[in-house]
GROMACS .gro file of N, CA and C in nm:
model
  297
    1UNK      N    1   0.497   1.714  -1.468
    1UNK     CA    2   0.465   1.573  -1.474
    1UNK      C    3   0.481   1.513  -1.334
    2UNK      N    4   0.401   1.440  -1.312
    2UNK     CA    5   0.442   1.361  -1.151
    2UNK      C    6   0.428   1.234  -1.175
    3UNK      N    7   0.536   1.172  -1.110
    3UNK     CA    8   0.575   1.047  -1.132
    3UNK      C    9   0.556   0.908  -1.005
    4UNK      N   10   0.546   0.817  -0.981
    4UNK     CA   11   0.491   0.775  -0.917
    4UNK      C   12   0.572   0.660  -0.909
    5UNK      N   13   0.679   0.646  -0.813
    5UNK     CA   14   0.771   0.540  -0.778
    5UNK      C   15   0.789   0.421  -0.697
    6UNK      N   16   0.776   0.326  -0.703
    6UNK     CA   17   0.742   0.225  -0.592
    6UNK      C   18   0.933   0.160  -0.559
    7UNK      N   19   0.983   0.197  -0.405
    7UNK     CA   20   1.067   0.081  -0.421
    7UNK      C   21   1.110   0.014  -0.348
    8UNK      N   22   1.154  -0.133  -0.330
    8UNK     CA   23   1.147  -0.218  -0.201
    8UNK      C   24   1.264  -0.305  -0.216
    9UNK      N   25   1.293  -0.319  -0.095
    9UNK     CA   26   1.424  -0.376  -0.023
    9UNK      C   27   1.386  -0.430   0.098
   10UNK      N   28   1.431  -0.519   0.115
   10UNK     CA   29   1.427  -0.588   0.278
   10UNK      C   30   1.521  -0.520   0.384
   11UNK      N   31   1.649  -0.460   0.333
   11UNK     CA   32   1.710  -0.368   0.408
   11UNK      C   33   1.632  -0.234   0.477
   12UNK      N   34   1.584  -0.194   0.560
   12UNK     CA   35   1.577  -0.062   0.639
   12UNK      C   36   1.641   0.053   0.643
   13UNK      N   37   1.759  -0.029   0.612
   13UNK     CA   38   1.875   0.101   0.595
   13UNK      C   39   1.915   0.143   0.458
   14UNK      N   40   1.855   0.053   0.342
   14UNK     CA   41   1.851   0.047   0.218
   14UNK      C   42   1.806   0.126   0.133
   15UNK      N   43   1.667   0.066   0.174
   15UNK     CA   44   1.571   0.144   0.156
   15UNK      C   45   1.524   0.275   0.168
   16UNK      N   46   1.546   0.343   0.330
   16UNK     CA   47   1.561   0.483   0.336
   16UNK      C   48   1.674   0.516   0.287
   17UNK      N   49   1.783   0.480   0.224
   17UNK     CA   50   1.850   0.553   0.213
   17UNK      C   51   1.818   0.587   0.045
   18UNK      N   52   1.823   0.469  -0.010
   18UNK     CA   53   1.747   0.495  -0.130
   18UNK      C   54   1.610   0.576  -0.170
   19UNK      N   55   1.556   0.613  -0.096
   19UNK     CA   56   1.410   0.710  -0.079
   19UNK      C   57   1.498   0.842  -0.053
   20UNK      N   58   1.532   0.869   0.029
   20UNK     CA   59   1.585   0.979   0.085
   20UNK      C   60   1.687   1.040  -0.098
   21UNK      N   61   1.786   0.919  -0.120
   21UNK     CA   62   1.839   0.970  -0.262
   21UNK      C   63   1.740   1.033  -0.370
   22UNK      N   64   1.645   0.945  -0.366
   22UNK     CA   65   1.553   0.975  -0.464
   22UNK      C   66   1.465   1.098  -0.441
   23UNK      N   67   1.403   1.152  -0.368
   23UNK     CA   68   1.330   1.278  -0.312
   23UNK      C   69   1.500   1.373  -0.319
   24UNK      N   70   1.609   1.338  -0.294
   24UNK     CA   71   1.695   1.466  -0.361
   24UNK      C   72   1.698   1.489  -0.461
   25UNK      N   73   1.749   1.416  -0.585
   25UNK     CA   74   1.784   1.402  -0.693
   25UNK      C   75   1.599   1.465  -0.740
   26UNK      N   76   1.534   1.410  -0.728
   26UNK     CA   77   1.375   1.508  -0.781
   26UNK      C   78   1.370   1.633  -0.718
   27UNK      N   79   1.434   1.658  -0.635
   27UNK     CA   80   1.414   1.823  -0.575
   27UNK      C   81   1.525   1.893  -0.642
   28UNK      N   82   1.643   1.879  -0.664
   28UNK     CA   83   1.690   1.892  -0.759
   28UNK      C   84   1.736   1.934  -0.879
   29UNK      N   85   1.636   1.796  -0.957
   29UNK     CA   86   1.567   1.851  -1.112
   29UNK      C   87   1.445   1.921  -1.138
   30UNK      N   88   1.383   1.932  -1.017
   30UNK     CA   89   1.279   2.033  -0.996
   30UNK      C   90   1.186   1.952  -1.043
   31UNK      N   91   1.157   1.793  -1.005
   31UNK     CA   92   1.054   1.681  -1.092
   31UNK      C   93   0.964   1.707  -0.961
   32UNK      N   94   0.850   1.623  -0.987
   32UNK     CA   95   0.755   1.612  -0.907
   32UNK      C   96   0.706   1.469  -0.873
   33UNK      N   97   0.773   1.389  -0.772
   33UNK     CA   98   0.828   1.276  -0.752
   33UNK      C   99   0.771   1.190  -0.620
   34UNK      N  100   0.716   1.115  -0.665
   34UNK     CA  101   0.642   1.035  -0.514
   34UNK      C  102   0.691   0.904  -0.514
   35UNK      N  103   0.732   0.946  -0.375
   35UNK     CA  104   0.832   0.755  -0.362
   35UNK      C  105   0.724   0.708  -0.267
   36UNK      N  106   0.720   0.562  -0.290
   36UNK     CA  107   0.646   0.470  -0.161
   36UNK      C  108   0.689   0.366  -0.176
   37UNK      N  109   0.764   0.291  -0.126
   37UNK     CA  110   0.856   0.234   0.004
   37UNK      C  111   0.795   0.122   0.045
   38UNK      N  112   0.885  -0.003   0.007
   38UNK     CA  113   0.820  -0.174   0.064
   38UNK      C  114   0.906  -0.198   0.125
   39UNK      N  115   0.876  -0.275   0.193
   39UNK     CA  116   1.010  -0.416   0.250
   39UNK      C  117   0.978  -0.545   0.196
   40UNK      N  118   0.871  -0.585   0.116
   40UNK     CA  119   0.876  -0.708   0.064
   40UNK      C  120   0.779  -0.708  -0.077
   41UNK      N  121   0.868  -0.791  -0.142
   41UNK     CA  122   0.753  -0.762  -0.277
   41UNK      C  123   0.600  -0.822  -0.275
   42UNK      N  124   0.549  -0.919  -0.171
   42UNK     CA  125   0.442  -0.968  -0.113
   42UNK      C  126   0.353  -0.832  -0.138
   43UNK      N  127   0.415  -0.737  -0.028
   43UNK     CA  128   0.319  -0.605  -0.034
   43UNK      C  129   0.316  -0.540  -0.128
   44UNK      N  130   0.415  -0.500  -0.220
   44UNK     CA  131   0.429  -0.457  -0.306
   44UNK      C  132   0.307  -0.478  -0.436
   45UNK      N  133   0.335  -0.604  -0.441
   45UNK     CA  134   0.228  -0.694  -0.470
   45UNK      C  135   0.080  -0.675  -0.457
   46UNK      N  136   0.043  -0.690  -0.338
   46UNK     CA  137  -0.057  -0.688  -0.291
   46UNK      C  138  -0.147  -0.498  -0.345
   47UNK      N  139  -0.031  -0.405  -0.347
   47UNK     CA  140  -0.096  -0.270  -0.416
   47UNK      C  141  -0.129  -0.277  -0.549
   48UNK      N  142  -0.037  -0.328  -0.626
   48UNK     CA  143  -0.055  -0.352  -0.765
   48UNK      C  144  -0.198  -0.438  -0.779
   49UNK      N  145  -0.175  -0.513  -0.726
   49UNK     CA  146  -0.329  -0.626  -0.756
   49UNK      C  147  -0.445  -0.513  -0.688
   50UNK      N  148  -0.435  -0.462  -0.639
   50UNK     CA  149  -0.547  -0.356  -0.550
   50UNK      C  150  -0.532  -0.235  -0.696
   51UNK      N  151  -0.494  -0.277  -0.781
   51UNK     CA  152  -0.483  -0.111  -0.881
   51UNK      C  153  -0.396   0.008  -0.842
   52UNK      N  154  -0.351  -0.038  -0.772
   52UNK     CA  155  -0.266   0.093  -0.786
   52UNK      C  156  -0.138   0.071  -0.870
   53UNK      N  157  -0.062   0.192  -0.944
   53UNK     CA  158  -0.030   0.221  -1.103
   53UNK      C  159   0.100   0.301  -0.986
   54UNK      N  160   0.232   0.248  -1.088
   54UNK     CA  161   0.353   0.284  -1.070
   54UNK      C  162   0.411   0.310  -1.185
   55UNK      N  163   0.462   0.429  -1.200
   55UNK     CA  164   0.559   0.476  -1.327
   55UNK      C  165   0.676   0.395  -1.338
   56UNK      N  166   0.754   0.380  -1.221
   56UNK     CA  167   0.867   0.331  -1.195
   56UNK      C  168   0.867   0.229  -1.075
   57UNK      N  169   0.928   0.125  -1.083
   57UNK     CA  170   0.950   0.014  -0.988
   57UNK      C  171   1.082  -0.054  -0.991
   58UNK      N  172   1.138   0.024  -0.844
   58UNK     CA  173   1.257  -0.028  -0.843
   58UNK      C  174   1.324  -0.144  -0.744
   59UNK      N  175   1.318  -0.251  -0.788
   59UNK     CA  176   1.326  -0.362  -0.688
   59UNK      C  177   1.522  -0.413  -0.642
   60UNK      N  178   1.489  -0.481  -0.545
   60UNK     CA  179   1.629  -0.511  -0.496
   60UNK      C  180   1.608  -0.706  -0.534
   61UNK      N  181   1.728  -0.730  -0.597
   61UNK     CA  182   1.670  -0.870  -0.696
   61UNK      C  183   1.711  -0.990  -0.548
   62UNK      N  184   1.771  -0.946  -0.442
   62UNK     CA  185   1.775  -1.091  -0.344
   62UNK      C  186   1.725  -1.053  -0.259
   63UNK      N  187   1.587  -1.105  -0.198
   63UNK     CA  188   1.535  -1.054  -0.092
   63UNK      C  189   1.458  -1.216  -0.043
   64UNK      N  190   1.448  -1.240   0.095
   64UNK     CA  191   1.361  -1.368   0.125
   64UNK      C  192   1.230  -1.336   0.094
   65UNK      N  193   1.165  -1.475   0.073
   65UNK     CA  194   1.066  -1.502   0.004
   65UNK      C  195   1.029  -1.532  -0.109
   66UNK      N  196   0.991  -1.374  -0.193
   66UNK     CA  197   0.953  -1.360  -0.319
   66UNK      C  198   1.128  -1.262  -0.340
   67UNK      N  199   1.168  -1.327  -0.475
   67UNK     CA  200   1.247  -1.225  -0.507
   67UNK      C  201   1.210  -1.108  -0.584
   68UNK      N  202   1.309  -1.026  -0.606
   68UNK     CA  203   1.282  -0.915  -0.715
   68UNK      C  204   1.212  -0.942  -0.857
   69UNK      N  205   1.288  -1.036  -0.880
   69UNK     CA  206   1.300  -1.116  -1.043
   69UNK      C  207   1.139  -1.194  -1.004
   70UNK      N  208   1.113  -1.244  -0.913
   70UNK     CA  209   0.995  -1.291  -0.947
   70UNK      C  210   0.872  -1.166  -0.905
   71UNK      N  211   0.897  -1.108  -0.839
   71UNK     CA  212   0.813  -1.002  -0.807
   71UNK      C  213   0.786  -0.876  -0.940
   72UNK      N  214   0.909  -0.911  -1.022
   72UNK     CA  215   0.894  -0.819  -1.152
   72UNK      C  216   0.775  -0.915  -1.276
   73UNK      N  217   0.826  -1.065  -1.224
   73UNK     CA  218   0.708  -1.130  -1.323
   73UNK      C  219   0.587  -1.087  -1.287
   74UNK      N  220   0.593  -1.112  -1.142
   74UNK     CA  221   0.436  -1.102  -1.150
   74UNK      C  222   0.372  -0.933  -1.142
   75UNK      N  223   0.462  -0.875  -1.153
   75UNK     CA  224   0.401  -0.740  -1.181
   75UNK      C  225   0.362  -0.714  -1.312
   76UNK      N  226   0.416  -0.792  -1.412
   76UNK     CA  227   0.401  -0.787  -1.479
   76UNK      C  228   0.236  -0.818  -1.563
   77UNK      N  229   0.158  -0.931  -1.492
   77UNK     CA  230   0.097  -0.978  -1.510
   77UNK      C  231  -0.054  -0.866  -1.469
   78UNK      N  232   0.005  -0.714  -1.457
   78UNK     CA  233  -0.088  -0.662  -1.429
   78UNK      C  234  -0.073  -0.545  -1.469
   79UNK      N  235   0.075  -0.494  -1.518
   79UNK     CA  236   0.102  -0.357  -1.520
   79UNK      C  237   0.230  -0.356  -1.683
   80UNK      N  238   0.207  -0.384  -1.778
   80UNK     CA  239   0.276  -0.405  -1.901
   80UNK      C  240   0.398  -0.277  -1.883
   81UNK      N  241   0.338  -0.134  -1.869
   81UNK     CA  242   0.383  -0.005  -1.887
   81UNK      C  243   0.489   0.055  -1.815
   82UNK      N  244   0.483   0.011  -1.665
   82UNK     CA  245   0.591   0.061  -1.590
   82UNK      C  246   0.690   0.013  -1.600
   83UNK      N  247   0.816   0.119  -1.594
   83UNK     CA  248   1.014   0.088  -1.616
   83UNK      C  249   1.015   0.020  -1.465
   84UNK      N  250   1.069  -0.117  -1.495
   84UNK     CA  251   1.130  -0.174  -1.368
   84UNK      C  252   1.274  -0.190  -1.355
   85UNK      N  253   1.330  -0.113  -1.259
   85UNK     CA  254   1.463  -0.136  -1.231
   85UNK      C  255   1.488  -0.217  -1.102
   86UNK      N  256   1.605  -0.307  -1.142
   86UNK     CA  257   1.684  -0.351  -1.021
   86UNK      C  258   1.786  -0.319  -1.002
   87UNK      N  259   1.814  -0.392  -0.854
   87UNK     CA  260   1.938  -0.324  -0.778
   87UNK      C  261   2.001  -0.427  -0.735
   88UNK      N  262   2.115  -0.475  -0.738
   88UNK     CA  263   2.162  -0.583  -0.681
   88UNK      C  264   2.329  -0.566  -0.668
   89UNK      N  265   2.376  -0.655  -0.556
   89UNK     CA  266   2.533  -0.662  -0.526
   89UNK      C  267   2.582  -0.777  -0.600
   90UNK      N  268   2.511  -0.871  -0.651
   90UNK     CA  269   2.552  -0.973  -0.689
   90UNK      C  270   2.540  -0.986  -0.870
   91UNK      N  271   2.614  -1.014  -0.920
   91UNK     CA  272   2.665  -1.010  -1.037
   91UNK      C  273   2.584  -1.101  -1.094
   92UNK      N  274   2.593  -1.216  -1.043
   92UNK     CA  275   2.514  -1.354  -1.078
   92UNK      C  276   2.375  -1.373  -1.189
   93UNK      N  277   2.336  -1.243  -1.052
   93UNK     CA  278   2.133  -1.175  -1.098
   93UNK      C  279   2.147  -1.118  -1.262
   94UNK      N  280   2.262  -1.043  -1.311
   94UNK     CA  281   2.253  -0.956  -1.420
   94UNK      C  282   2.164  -1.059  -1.528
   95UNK      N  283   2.232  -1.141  -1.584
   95UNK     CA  284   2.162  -1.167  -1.688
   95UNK      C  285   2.034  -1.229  -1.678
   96UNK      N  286   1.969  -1.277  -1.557
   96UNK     CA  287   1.839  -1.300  -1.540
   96UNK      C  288   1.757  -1.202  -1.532
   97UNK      N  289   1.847  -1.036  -1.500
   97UNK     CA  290   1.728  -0.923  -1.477
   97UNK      C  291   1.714  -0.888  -1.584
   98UNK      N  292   1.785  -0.909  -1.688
   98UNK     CA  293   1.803  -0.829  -1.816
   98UNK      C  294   1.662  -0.899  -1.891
   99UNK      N  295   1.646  -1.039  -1.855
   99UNK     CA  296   1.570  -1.079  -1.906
   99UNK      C  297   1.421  -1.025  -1.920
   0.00000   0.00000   0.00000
């Protein structure tokens, strides 16, 4: 099965490090695993509306601009099917992501 992961952070150092986790943990379990990597959900954005299809979308919920939480609405508005996960330090976000 190959899976098709989108995930974005405004951090640099976040982010690869989170890519880098993820391509281990699939080498691994022996999955077949494609990460591609934002820094803002704008762009993120901008693929989804262009059609392109993510299994998994894992967002970081405080980022300037567009947040996670709103970047999950509006993904929504195009992609019903894909598991969206967030990531956050702040406690605050939980029960709005849950939503």
């Amino acid at each position: 099965m190959y899976i098709r992961c989108a995930i974005c952070d405004d951090q640099p150092d976040l982010l690869q490090n989170l890519h880098r986790t993820l391509d281990a943990i699939a080498e691994n379990l022996q999955i077949d695993l494609a990460v591609f990597p934002f820094s803002s959900g704008r762009n993120l954005l901008y693929e989804i509306q262009d059609q392109t299809t993510y299994d998994i979308v894992i967002l970081d919920i405080e980022m300037p601009g567009k947040s996670g939480i709103e970047t999950a609405r509006d993904i929504r508005q195009y992609d019903d099917d894909c598991l969206i996960l967030f990531l956050t330090y702040h406690l605050e976000y939980a029960a709005e992501a849950y939503e």
